[in-house]
């Protein structure tokens, strides 16, 4: 999930996700489909609201001009209160919007509640949908049906200090093993510097290591999902990541509790030689004291020339089942999420588009975006699309596993076995 800049650019909580418990719902599909009247929209509020509001206002004006008798009413809601707001809306259709922005890791629990409309047919009949990034569109899919339109996406890449590497004669890492080697060399030469700032709670920084080694968070089977954390491949990736959180790179007493926010802040503060940060972090780094001393490349894979799969965070636009303006709501979603307005959102907010041709366009004209677009093009992965993931995430099963290992409370085999058992309990696996 990549939430609004309320928790992204400044605090980075856009992807430091605390999952919502699956809401219950008495929501049923409305039989009404009014072609006039007010269509209510919920979008996430931002720390800097003006750029987003300007783009949305333009889209609203265009839509209202093309739909006589229709009125778009946009309300900006805080990210932190989304769980309560959505739960109330699912249970009381009279308080529900017609359209809402939501993070993609919340989708499964919202679908389980019965609160979101199936948009599969609408997406298929939408001309521009043929250019949607397939991996990103897949994050809106449950049991072959799409319950949202991808509005923007966020991925992570490797930030590094150009001056420090040059001073030590070190090359930019070309493999995951190189990251470890370079990080250790930097800290050896500069004991007060972290070789790379990563953390035991930075789950989206850890995932590329897991996936690049052929591991999986979970696999789908006939009865649902089963954890993949205790496979040999997953253990190899988990071990590789946890080696970074060691006294000669990023000491556990400092880094074990780091989430993604804290990891990137160390880099911004000039206290680390590298970090794994998102496209949404770029402006903050570029505005810092190290603005002329850093560069970004995709997180490399196991072999030179490969790119480690990144987590595809992002926000979707969806339609509530209870909407009494189903057609207008869907048409507004496809307008606000179309190529024209995704380009405008990138220009004003820096949000990465979800259309492959628009991605290429912004990468060609914005050098700083290229590593992130390359990462998207190399292929992304996602968390298990099931309402059980919100329980697993809320319990800290995934991050707790890493923290146990780096603090010496458990070895890799024990920690992964315990995490797999806890996940399978949440999944209902046997």
PDB file of N, CA, C and O in Angstrom, residues 215-248:
ATOM      1  N   UNK A 215      12.547 -17.015  -2.949  1.00  0.00           N
ATOM      2  CA  UNK A 215      11.624 -17.276  -1.858  1.00  0.00           C
ATOM      3  C   UNK A 215      10.260 -16.656  -2.074  1.00  0.00           C
ATOM      4  O   UNK A 215      10.057 -15.848  -2.991  1.00  0.00           O
ATOM      5  N   UNK A 216       9.319 -17.022  -1.223  1.00  0.00           N
ATOM      6  CA  UNK A 216       7.956 -16.498  -1.299  1.00  0.00           C
ATOM      7  C   UNK A 216       7.437 -16.240   0.109  1.00  0.00           C
ATOM      8  O   UNK A 216       7.759 -16.988   1.038  1.00  0.00           O
ATOM      9  N   UNK A 217       6.653 -15.194   0.231  1.00  0.00           N
ATOM     10  CA  UNK A 217       5.997 -14.948   1.518  1.00  0.00           C
ATOM     11  C   UNK A 217       4.975 -16.044   1.770  1.00  0.00           C
ATOM     12  O   UNK A 217       4.878 -16.596   2.862  1.00  0.00           O
ATOM     13  N   UNK A 218       4.210 -16.346   0.746  1.00  0.00           N
ATOM     14  CA  UNK A 218       3.180 -17.388   0.849  1.00  0.00           C
ATOM     15  C   UNK A 218       2.829 -17.875  -0.549  1.00  0.00           C
ATOM     16  O   UNK A 218       3.088 -17.192  -1.544  1.00  0.00           O
ATOM     17  N   UNK A 219       2.265 -19.041  -0.610  1.00  0.00           N
ATOM     18  CA  UNK A 219       1.799 -19.605  -1.876  1.00  0.00           C
ATOM     19  C   UNK A 219       0.327 -19.949  -1.759  1.00  0.00           C
ATOM     20  O   UNK A 219      -0.157 -20.330  -0.685  1.00  0.00           O
ATOM     21  N   UNK A 220      -0.365 -19.815  -2.871  1.00  0.00           N
ATOM     22  CA  UNK A 220      -1.781 -20.149  -2.879  1.00  0.00           C
ATOM     23  C   UNK A 220      -1.946 -21.631  -3.159  1.00  0.00           C
ATOM     24  O   UNK A 220      -1.258 -22.209  -4.002  1.00  0.00           O
ATOM     25  N   UNK A 221      -2.836 -22.254  -2.400  1.00  0.00           N
ATOM     26  CA  UNK A 221      -3.147 -23.654  -2.658  1.00  0.00           C
ATOM     27  C   UNK A 221      -4.662 -23.813  -2.766  1.00  0.00           C
ATOM     28  O   UNK A 221      -5.394 -22.830  -2.802  1.00  0.00           O
ATOM     29  N   UNK A 222      -5.131 -25.041  -2.817  1.00  0.00           N
ATOM     30  CA  UNK A 222      -6.554 -25.294  -3.040  1.00  0.00           C
ATOM     31  C   UNK A 222      -7.441 -24.760  -1.924  1.00  0.00           C
ATOM     32  O   UNK A 222      -8.613 -24.457  -2.130  1.00  0.00           O
ATOM     33  N   UNK A 223      -6.881 -24.618  -0.730  1.00  0.00           N
ATOM     34  CA  UNK A 223      -7.697 -24.169   0.393  1.00  0.00           C
ATOM     35  C   UNK A 223      -7.431 -22.720   0.795  1.00  0.00           C
ATOM     36  O   UNK A 223      -8.016 -22.212   1.741  1.00  0.00           O
ATOM     37  N   UNK A 224      -6.534 -22.040   0.064  1.00  0.00           N
ATOM     38  CA  UNK A 224      -6.221 -20.658   0.404  1.00  0.00           C
ATOM     39  C   UNK A 224      -4.741 -20.378   0.237  1.00  0.00           C
ATOM     40  O   UNK A 224      -4.197 -20.539  -0.848  1.00  0.00           O
ATOM     41  N   UNK A 225      -4.087 -20.000   1.332  1.00  0.00           N
ATOM     42  CA  UNK A 225      -2.659 -19.695   1.292  1.00  0.00           C
ATOM     43  C   UNK A 225      -1.913 -20.520   2.329  1.00  0.00           C
ATOM     44  O   UNK A 225      -2.459 -20.883   3.367  1.00  0.00           O
ATOM     45  N   UNK A 226      -0.645 -20.774   2.034  1.00  0.00           N
ATOM     46  CA  UNK A 226       0.248 -21.428   2.983  1.00  0.00           C
ATOM     47  C   UNK A 226       1.568 -20.661   2.962  1.00  0.00           C
ATOM     48  O   UNK A 226       2.039 -20.225   1.907  1.00  0.00           O
ATOM     49  N   UNK A 227       2.165 -20.464   4.116  1.00  0.00           N
ATOM     50  CA  UNK A 227       3.405 -19.695   4.211  1.00  0.00           C
ATOM     51  C   UNK A 227       4.533 -20.353   3.435  1.00  0.00           C
ATOM     52  O   UNK A 227       4.657 -21.581   3.399  1.00  0.00           O
ATOM     53  N   UNK A 228       5.375 -19.495   2.843  1.00  0.00           N
ATOM     54  CA  UNK A 228       6.552 -19.991   2.149  1.00  0.00           C
ATOM     55  C   UNK A 228       7.839 -19.570   2.826  1.00  0.00           C
ATOM     56  O   UNK A 228       8.930 -19.764   2.278  1.00  0.00           O
ATOM     57  N   UNK A 229       7.737 -19.004   4.030  1.00  0.00           N
ATOM     58  CA  UNK A 229       8.911 -18.455   4.698  1.00  0.00           C
ATOM     59  C   UNK A 229       9.910 -19.507   5.147  1.00  0.00           C
ATOM     60  O   UNK A 229      11.088 -19.200   5.344  1.00  0.00           O
ATOM     61  N   UNK A 230       9.464 -20.744   5.310  1.00  0.00           N
ATOM     62  CA  UNK A 230      10.373 -21.787   5.801  1.00  0.00           C
ATOM     63  C   UNK A 230      10.973 -22.636   4.682  1.00  0.00           C
ATOM     64  O   UNK A 230      11.577 -23.674   4.936  1.00  0.00           O
ATOM     65  N   UNK A 231      10.861 -22.174   3.423  1.00  0.00           N
ATOM     66  CA  UNK A 231      11.514 -22.900   2.331  1.00  0.00           C
ATOM     67  C   UNK A 231      13.002 -22.573   2.321  1.00  0.00           C
ATOM     68  O   UNK A 231      13.440 -21.560   2.886  1.00  0.00           O
ATOM     69  N   UNK A 232      13.788 -23.392   1.658  1.00  0.00           N
ATOM     70  CA  UNK A 232      15.235 -23.164   1.580  1.00  0.00           C
ATOM     71  C   UNK A 232      15.536 -21.836   0.887  1.00  0.00           C
ATOM     72  O   UNK A 232      16.443 -21.092   1.305  1.00  0.00           O
ATOM     73  N   UNK A 233      14.785 -21.524  -0.171  1.00  0.00           N
ATOM     74  CA  UNK A 233      15.019 -20.296  -0.918  1.00  0.00           C
ATOM     75  C   UNK A 233      14.686 -19.064  -0.073  1.00  0.00           C
ATOM     76  O   UNK A 233      15.435 -18.078  -0.062  1.00  0.00           O
ATOM     77  N   UNK A 234      13.572 -19.134   0.635  1.00  0.00           N
ATOM     78  CA  UNK A 234      13.200 -18.012   1.484  1.00  0.00           C
ATOM     79  C   UNK A 234      14.222 -17.804   2.589  1.00  0.00           C
ATOM     80  O   UNK A 234      14.612 -16.666   2.901  1.00  0.00           O
ATOM     81  N   UNK A 235      14.666 -18.887   3.191  1.00  0.00           N
ATOM     82  CA  UNK A 235      15.655 -18.778   4.264  1.00  0.00           C
ATOM     83  C   UNK A 235      16.954 -18.171   3.769  1.00  0.00           C
ATOM     84  O   UNK A 235      17.611 -17.407   4.477  1.00  0.00           O
ATOM     85  N   UNK A 236      17.332 -18.477   2.529  1.00  0.00           N
ATOM     86  CA  UNK A 236      18.548 -17.896   1.958  1.00  0.00           C
ATOM     87  C   UNK A 236      18.398 -16.377   1.829  1.00  0.00           C
ATOM     88  O   UNK A 236      19.305 -15.611   2.162  1.00  0.00           O
ATOM     89  N   UNK A 237      17.246 -15.930   1.344  1.00  0.00           N
ATOM     90  CA  UNK A 237      17.007 -14.502   1.193  1.00  0.00           C
ATOM     91  C   UNK A 237      16.899 -13.786   2.526  1.00  0.00           C
ATOM     92  O   UNK A 237      17.400 -12.658   2.684  1.00  0.00           O
ATOM     93  N   UNK A 238      16.257 -14.421   3.483  1.00  0.00           N
ATOM     94  CA  UNK A 238      16.117 -13.841   4.818  1.00  0.00           C
ATOM     95  C   UNK A 238      17.478 -13.728   5.490  1.00  0.00           C
ATOM     96  O   UNK A 238      17.804 -12.713   6.111  1.00  0.00           O
ATOM     97  N   UNK A 239      18.297 -14.751   5.345  1.00  0.00           N
ATOM     98  CA  UNK A 239      19.642 -14.722   5.927  1.00  0.00           C
ATOM     99  C   UNK A 239      20.489 -13.615   5.303  1.00  0.00           C
ATOM    100  O   UNK A 239      21.239 -12.910   5.997  1.00  0.00           O
ATOM    101  N   UNK A 240      20.354 -13.436   3.989  1.00  0.00           N
ATOM    102  CA  UNK A 240      21.139 -12.404   3.294  1.00  0.00           C
ATOM    103  C   UNK A 240      20.764 -11.012   3.799  1.00  0.00           C
ATOM    104  O   UNK A 240      21.637 -10.166   4.008  1.00  0.00           O
ATOM    105  N   UNK A 241      19.480 -10.778   4.006  1.00  0.00           N
ATOM    106  CA  UNK A 241      19.057  -9.469   4.499  1.00  0.00           C
ATOM    107  C   UNK A 241      19.513  -9.246   5.942  1.00  0.00           C
ATOM    108  O   UNK A 241      20.003  -8.170   6.286  1.00  0.00           O
ATOM    109  N   UNK A 242      19.355 -10.249   6.762  1.00  0.00           N
ATOM    110  CA  UNK A 242      19.704 -10.065   8.175  1.00  0.00           C
ATOM    111  C   UNK A 242      21.203  -9.915   8.393  1.00  0.00           C
ATOM    112  O   UNK A 242      21.627  -9.346   9.407  1.00  0.00           O
ATOM    113  N   UNK A 243      22.015 -10.349   7.437  1.00  0.00           N
ATOM    114  CA  UNK A 243      23.463 -10.123   7.559  1.00  0.00           C
ATOM    115  C   UNK A 243      23.803  -8.635   7.486  1.00  0.00           C
ATOM    116  O   UNK A 243      24.857  -8.215   7.971  1.00  0.00           O
ATOM    117  N   UNK A 244      22.920  -7.848   6.886  1.00  0.00           N
ATOM    118  CA  UNK A 244      23.155  -6.406   6.818  1.00  0.00           C
ATOM    119  C   UNK A 244      23.015  -5.747   8.189  1.00  0.00           C
ATOM    120  O   UNK A 244      23.610  -4.704   8.444  1.00  0.00           O
ATOM    121  N   UNK A 245      22.200  -6.367   9.047  1.00  0.00           N
ATOM    122  CA  UNK A 245      21.975  -5.796  10.382  1.00  0.00           C
ATOM    123  C   UNK A 245      22.921  -6.492  11.348  1.00  0.00           C
ATOM    124  O   UNK A 245      22.555  -7.378  12.120  1.00  0.00           O
ATOM    125  N   UNK A 246      24.168  -6.087  11.235  1.00  0.00           N
ATOM    126  CA  UNK A 246      25.236  -6.677  12.043  1.00  0.00           C
ATOM    127  C   UNK A 246      26.199  -5.566  12.452  1.00  0.00           C
ATOM    128  O   UNK A 246      26.177  -4.460  11.892  1.00  0.00           O
ATOM    129  N   UNK A 247      27.043  -5.840  13.414  1.00  0.00           N
ATOM    130  CA  UNK A 247      27.905  -4.801  13.999  1.00  0.00           C
ATOM    131  C   UNK A 247      28.824  -4.149  12.982  1.00  0.00           C
ATOM    132  O   UNK A 247      29.198  -2.979  13.129  1.00  0.00           O
ATOM    133  N   UNK A 248      29.203  -4.875  11.920  1.00  0.00           N
ATOM    134  CA  UNK A 248      30.132  -4.311  10.951  1.00  0.00           C
ATOM    135  C   UNK A 248      29.438  -3.645   9.765  1.00  0.00           C
ATOM    136  O   UNK A 248      30.100  -3.228   8.811  1.00  0.00           O
TER     137      UNK A 248
END
